[in-house]
Amino acid sequence: MGKKVLFIAALGILVISVGLGCGLYSLMKIPLGGKLAEPTPNIQPSLRLPHDAYWRGTLVQVAFTAPSGYTSDAWVGLMSSEVPHGSALENAGQTIDHRYLEGVNQGVLEFAAPMMLGSYDLRMFSGGTDGVETAVTSFTVS
């Protein structure tokens, strides 16, 4: 029988069982109230930028949320605002750069602002070439 190691921290309690032999184990964070957080199945896809305009070549950090039902090849693409909105297949060939979400439901993606002046979109697609556009945010490069 394994020993349990208990860590109490400001954000919750961490219980780790040790001495159980070789294998894969999971760790679970239990909040101080003792209740596990309920999953949020109704996450709406979103893209949020802290600024409306960027200098050429500067770092553009976009915060995103994506539903858990998206495929692992869901992606966010950077493209000219002049590119018509449409399916992932229609937009994939028009991207300047892209990042896959890889099954992550929220986080921050980083892009470099294009070197050409103009208006640009970051667009989220629910899957590879068969995905649909689900969120967009725009910025200008000056």
Coordinates of N, CA and C in Angstrom, one line a residue:
M1 N 0.9 -1.2 0.0 CA 0.0 0.0 0.0 C 0.9 1.2 0.0
G2 N 0.5 2.2 -0.8 CA 1.3 3.4 -0.9 C 1.1 4.4 0.2
K3 N 2.0 5.3 0.3 CA 1.9 6.4 1.3 C 1.3 7.6 0.6
K4 N 0.6 8.4 1.4 CA 0.0 9.6 0.8 C 0.7 10.8 1.4
V5 N 1.1 11.7 0.5 CA 1.8 12.9 0.9 C 0.8 14.0 0.6
L6 N 0.5 14.8 1.6 CA -0.5 15.9 1.6 C 0.2 17.2 1.6
F7 N 0.0 18.1 0.6 CA 0.5 19.4 0.6 C -0.7 20.4 0.7
I8 N -0.6 21.3 1.6 CA -1.7 22.4 1.6 C -1.0 23.7 1.2
A9 N -1.7 24.3 0.2 CA -1.2 25.5 -0.4 C -2.3 26.5 -0.4
A10 N -1.9 27.8 -0.7 CA -2.9 28.9 -0.7 C -4.0 28.6 -1.6
L11 N -3.8 27.9 -2.7 CA -4.8 27.7 -3.8 C -5.5 26.4 -3.7
G12 N -5.2 25.5 -2.8 CA -5.9 24.2 -2.7 C -5.0 23.2 -2.0
I13 N -5.5 22.0 -2.0 CA -4.8 20.9 -1.4 C -4.3 19.9 -2.5
L14 N -3.1 19.4 -2.4 CA -2.6 18.5 -3.4 C -2.2 17.2 -2.6
V15 N -2.9 16.1 -3.0 CA -2.6 14.8 -2.4 C -1.9 13.9 -3.5
I16 N -0.7 13.4 -3.1 CA 0.0 12.6 -4.0 C 0.2 11.2 -3.4
S17 N -0.1 10.2 -4.0 CA 0.1 8.8 -3.6 C 1.5 8.4 -4.1
V18 N 2.3 7.9 -3.3 CA 3.7 7.4 -3.7 C 3.9 6.0 -3.3
G19 N 4.8 5.3 -3.9 CA 5.2 4.0 -3.6 C 4.2 2.9 -4.1
L20 N 3.5 3.3 -5.2 CA 2.6 2.3 -5.8 C 3.2 1.6 -7.0
G21 N 4.4 1.7 -7.2 CA 5.1 1.0 -8.3 C 5.1 1.9 -9.6
C22 N 5.6 1.2 -10.6 CA 5.8 1.9 -11.9 C 4.4 2.1 -12.6
G23 N 4.2 3.1 -13.3 CA 3.0 3.4 -14.0 C 2.7 4.8 -14.2
L24 N 1.6 5.1 -14.8 CA 1.1 6.5 -15.0 C 0.2 6.9 -13.9
Y25 N 0.3 8.1 -13.4 CA -0.6 8.5 -12.4 C -1.1 9.9 -12.7
S26 N -2.2 10.3 -12.2 CA -2.7 11.7 -12.4 C -2.8 12.4 -11.1
L27 N -2.6 13.7 -11.2 CA -2.7 14.6 -10.0 C -4.0 15.4 -10.1
M28 N -4.6 15.6 -9.0 CA -5.9 16.3 -9.0 C -5.8 17.4 -8.0
K29 N -6.2 18.6 -8.4 CA -6.2 19.8 -7.5 C -7.7 19.8 -6.9
I30 N -7.8 19.8 -5.6 CA -9.1 20.0 -5.0 C -9.1 21.3 -4.3
P31 N -10.0 22.2 -4.7 CA -10.1 23.5 -4.1 C -10.3 23.4 -2.6
L32 N -10.0 24.5 -1.8 CA -10.1 24.5 -0.4 C -11.5 24.2 0.1
G33 N -12.5 24.5 -0.7 CA -13.9 24.2 -0.3 C -14.2 22.8 -0.4
G34 N -13.3 22.0 -1.1 CA -13.5 20.6 -1.2 C -14.4 20.1 -2.4
K35 N -14.9 21.1 -3.2 CA -15.6 20.7 -4.4 C -14.8 20.9 -5.6
L36 N -14.9 20.0 -6.5 CA -14.2 20.1 -7.8 C -15.0 21.0 -8.7
A37 N -14.2 21.8 -9.4 CA -14.9 22.7 -10.4 C -15.6 22.0 -11.5
E38 N -16.8 22.4 -11.8 CA -17.6 21.8 -12.8 C -17.0 22.2 -14.2
P39 N -17.0 21.3 -15.2 CA -16.5 21.7 -16.5 C -17.4 22.7 -17.1
T40 N -16.9 23.5 -17.9 CA -17.8 24.6 -18.6 C -18.0 24.2 -20.0
P41 N -19.0 23.4 -20.3 CA -19.2 22.9 -21.7 C -19.7 23.9 -22.7
N42 N -20.1 25.1 -22.2 CA -20.7 26.1 -23.2 C -19.7 27.2 -23.4
I43 N -18.4 26.9 -23.5 CA -17.4 27.9 -23.8 C -17.7 28.4 -25.2
Q44 N -17.8 29.7 -25.4 CA -17.9 30.3 -26.7 C -16.6 30.6 -27.4
P45 N -16.4 30.3 -28.6 CA -15.1 30.6 -29.3 C -14.9 32.2 -29.3
S46 N -13.7 32.6 -28.9 CA -13.4 34.0 -28.9 C -11.9 34.3 -29.1
L47 N -11.7 35.4 -29.7 CA -10.3 36.0 -29.9 C -10.3 37.4 -29.3
R48 N -9.3 37.7 -28.5 CA -9.3 39.0 -27.9 C -7.8 39.6 -28.0
L49 N -7.7 40.8 -28.5 CA -6.4 41.5 -28.5 C -6.4 42.6 -27.5
P50 N -5.3 42.9 -26.9 CA -5.2 44.0 -26.0 C -5.1 45.4 -26.7
H51 N -4.8 45.4 -28.0 CA -4.6 46.7 -28.7 C -5.3 46.6 -30.1
D52 N -5.6 47.7 -30.7 CA -6.2 47.7 -32.0 C -5.2 48.0 -33.1
A53 N -4.0 48.4 -32.7 CA -3.0 48.7 -33.7 C -1.6 48.3 -33.2
Y54 N -0.7 47.9 -34.1 CA 0.6 47.4 -33.8 C 1.6 48.0 -34.7
W55 N 2.9 48.1 -34.3 CA 3.9 48.5 -35.2 C 4.4 47.2 -36.0
R56 N 4.9 47.5 -37.2 CA 5.4 46.4 -38.0 C 6.4 45.5 -37.2
G57 N 6.2 44.2 -37.3 CA 7.1 43.2 -36.7 C 7.0 43.0 -35.2
T58 N 6.1 43.8 -34.5 CA 6.0 43.6 -33.0 C 5.2 42.4 -32.7
L59 N 5.3 42.0 -31.5 CA 4.6 40.8 -31.0 C 3.1 41.1 -30.8
V60 N 2.3 40.2 -31.4 CA 0.8 40.3 -31.2 C 0.4 39.1 -30.4
Q61 N -0.1 39.3 -29.2 CA -0.6 38.3 -28.4 C -2.1 38.3 -28.4
V62 N -2.7 37.2 -28.8 CA -4.2 37.1 -28.9 C -4.6 36.0 -27.9
A63 N -5.5 36.4 -27.0 CA -6.1 35.5 -26.0 C -7.3 34.8 -26.7
F64 N -7.4 33.5 -26.5 CA -8.5 32.7 -27.1 C -9.2 31.8 -26.2
T65 N -10.4 31.5 -26.5 CA -11.2 30.4 -25.9 C -11.8 29.6 -27.0
A66 N -11.9 28.3 -26.8 CA -12.4 27.4 -27.8 C -13.2 26.3 -27.1
P67 N -14.3 25.9 -27.7 CA -15.1 24.8 -27.1 C -14.3 23.5 -27.1
S68 N -14.6 22.6 -26.2 CA -13.8 21.3 -26.1 C -14.2 20.4 -27.3
G69 N -15.2 20.7 -28.1 CA -15.6 19.8 -29.2 C -14.7 20.1 -30.4
Y70 N -13.8 21.0 -30.4 CA -13.0 21.3 -31.6 C -12.0 20.2 -31.8
T71 N -11.7 19.9 -33.1 CA -10.7 18.9 -33.4 C -9.3 19.4 -33.0
S72 N -8.4 18.4 -32.9 CA -7.0 18.8 -32.5 C -6.3 19.7 -33.5
D73 N -6.9 19.7 -34.7 CA -6.2 20.6 -35.7 C -7.0 21.9 -35.9
A74 N -7.8 22.3 -34.9 CA -8.4 23.6 -35.0 C -7.3 24.6 -35.0
W75 N -7.5 25.8 -35.6 CA -6.4 26.7 -35.7 C -6.8 28.2 -35.8
V76 N -5.8 29.0 -35.6 CA -6.1 30.5 -35.7 C -5.1 31.0 -36.8
G77 N -5.6 31.7 -37.8 CA -4.8 32.2 -38.8 C -4.7 33.7 -38.9
L78 N -3.6 34.2 -39.3 CA -3.4 35.6 -39.5 C -3.4 35.9 -41.0
M79 N -4.3 36.8 -41.4 CA -4.5 37.1 -42.8 C -4.9 38.5 -43.0
S80 N -4.8 39.0 -44.2 CA -5.3 40.3 -44.6 C -6.8 40.4 -44.3
S81 N -7.3 41.5 -43.9 CA -8.7 41.7 -43.7 C -9.4 41.7 -45.0
E82 N -8.7 41.8 -46.1 CA -9.3 41.8 -47.4 C -9.7 40.3 -47.9
V83 N -9.2 39.3 -47.2 CA -9.5 37.9 -47.6 C -10.9 37.7 -47.2
P84 N -11.8 37.2 -48.2 CA -13.2 36.9 -47.8 C -13.3 35.9 -46.7
H85 N -14.3 36.1 -45.9 CA -14.6 35.2 -44.8 C -15.2 33.9 -45.4
G86 N -14.9 32.8 -44.8 CA -15.4 31.5 -45.4 C -14.9 30.3 -44.6
S87 N -14.8 29.2 -45.2 CA -14.4 28.0 -44.6 C -12.9 27.9 -44.4
A88 N -12.4 27.0 -43.6 CA -11.0 26.8 -43.4 C -10.3 26.5 -44.7
L89 N -10.9 25.7 -45.5 CA -10.3 25.3 -46.8 C -10.1 26.6 -47.6
E90 N -11.1 27.4 -47.7 CA -11.0 28.7 -48.5 C -10.0 29.6 -47.9
N91 N -9.8 29.7 -46.6 CA -8.9 30.6 -46.0 C -7.5 30.1 -45.8
A92 N -7.3 28.8 -45.8 CA -6.0 28.2 -45.4 C -4.9 28.7 -46.4
G93 N -5.2 28.9 -47.6 CA -4.2 29.3 -48.6 C -3.9 30.8 -48.6
Q94 N -4.6 31.5 -47.8 CA -4.5 33.0 -47.7 C -3.8 33.5 -46.4
T95 N -3.4 32.5 -45.6 CA -2.8 32.9 -44.3 C -1.4 33.4 -44.4
I96 N -1.0 34.4 -43.6 CA 0.3 34.8 -43.5 C 1.1 33.9 -42.5
D97 N 0.3 33.5 -41.5 CA 0.9 32.7 -40.4 C -0.3 32.0 -39.7
H98 N -0.1 30.9 -39.0 CA -1.1 30.2 -38.3 C -0.6 29.5 -37.1
R99 N -1.5 29.2 -36.1 CA -1.1 28.4 -35.0 C -2.2 27.4 -34.7
Y100 N -1.9 26.1 -34.5 CA -2.9 25.1 -34.1 C -3.2 25.2 -32.6
L101 N -4.4 24.9 -32.3 CA -4.9 25.0 -30.9 C -4.5 23.7 -30.1
E102 N -4.3 22.6 -30.8 CA -3.8 21.3 -30.3 C -4.6 20.9 -29.1
G103 N -6.0 21.1 -29.2 CA -6.8 20.6 -28.1 C -6.9 21.5 -26.9
V104 N -6.2 22.6 -26.9 CA -6.2 23.5 -25.8 C -7.5 24.4 -25.9
N105 N -8.2 24.6 -24.8 CA -9.4 25.4 -24.8 C -9.3 26.9 -24.5
Q106 N -8.2 27.2 -23.9 CA -8.0 28.7 -23.7 C -6.5 28.9 -23.5
G107 N -6.1 30.1 -23.8 CA -4.7 30.5 -23.7 C -4.3 31.7 -24.5
V108 N -3.1 31.9 -24.8 CA -2.6 33.0 -25.6 C -1.7 32.5 -26.7
L109 N -2.0 33.0 -27.9 CA -1.1 32.6 -29.1 C -0.4 33.9 -29.5
E110 N 0.9 33.7 -30.0 CA 1.7 34.8 -30.3 C 2.0 34.8 -31.8
F111 N 1.9 35.9 -32.4 CA 2.2 36.2 -33.8 C 3.1 37.4 -33.9
A112 N 3.8 37.5 -35.0 CA 4.5 38.8 -35.3 C 3.6 39.6 -36.2
A113 N 3.5 40.9 -35.9 CA 2.7 41.8 -36.8 C 3.4 41.8 -38.2
P114 N 2.6 41.7 -39.2 CA 3.2 41.8 -40.6 C 4.0 43.1 -40.8
M115 N 4.9 43.0 -41.8 CA 5.7 44.1 -42.1 C 5.1 45.2 -43.0
M116 N 4.0 44.7 -43.7 CA 3.3 45.7 -44.6 C 2.2 46.4 -43.8
L117 N 2.1 47.7 -44.0 CA 1.0 48.4 -43.4 C -0.4 47.9 -43.9
G118 N -1.4 48.0 -43.0 CA -2.7 47.6 -43.5 C -3.5 47.0 -42.3
S119 N -4.7 46.5 -42.7 CA -5.6 45.9 -41.8 C -5.5 44.3 -41.9
Y120 N -5.5 43.7 -40.7 CA -5.4 42.3 -40.6 C -6.4 41.6 -39.7
D121 N -6.7 40.4 -39.9 CA -7.6 39.6 -39.1 C -6.8 38.4 -38.5
L122 N -7.2 38.1 -37.3 CA -6.9 36.8 -36.7 C -8.2 36.0 -36.7
R123 N -8.3 34.9 -37.3 CA -9.6 34.1 -37.5 C -9.4 32.7 -36.9
M124 N -10.4 32.3 -36.1 CA -10.3 30.9 -35.6 C -11.2 30.0 -36.4
F125 N -10.7 28.8 -36.6 CA -11.4 27.8 -37.4 C -11.5 26.5 -36.6
S126 N -12.7 25.9 -36.6 CA -13.0 24.7 -35.7 C -12.3 23.4 -36.1
G127 N -11.6 23.4 -37.2 CA -10.9 22.2 -37.6 C -10.0 22.5 -38.7
G128 N -9.3 21.4 -39.2 CA -8.4 21.6 -40.3 C -9.1 22.2 -41.5
T129 N -8.9 21.6 -42.7 CA -9.5 22.1 -43.9 C -11.0 21.9 -43.9
D130 N -11.6 21.1 -43.1 CA -13.1 20.9 -43.0 C -13.7 21.8 -41.9
G131 N -13.0 22.7 -41.3 CA -13.5 23.5 -40.2 C -14.2 24.7 -40.7
V132 N -14.9 25.4 -39.9 CA -15.6 26.6 -40.2 C -15.1 27.8 -39.4
E133 N -15.2 29.0 -39.9 CA -14.7 30.2 -39.1 C -15.7 30.4 -38.0
T134 N -15.1 30.5 -36.8 CA -16.0 30.7 -35.6 C -15.7 32.0 -34.8
A135 N -14.6 32.6 -35.0 CA -14.3 33.9 -34.3 C -13.3 34.7 -35.1
V136 N -13.4 36.0 -34.9 CA -12.4 36.9 -35.6 C -12.2 38.1 -34.8
T137 N -11.0 38.6 -34.9 CA -10.7 39.9 -34.3 C -9.7 40.6 -35.3
S138 N -9.7 41.9 -35.4 CA -9.0 42.7 -36.3 C -8.1 43.7 -35.7
F139 N -7.0 44.0 -36.4 CA -6.0 45.1 -36.0 C -5.4 45.7 -37.2
T140 N -4.8 46.8 -37.0 CA -4.1 47.5 -38.1 C -2.6 47.5 -37.7
V141 N -1.8 47.6 -38.8 CA -0.3 47.7 -38.7 C 0.0 49.1 -39.2
S142 N 0.8 49.8 -38.4 CA 1.2 51.2 -38.8 C 2.7 51.4 -38.6

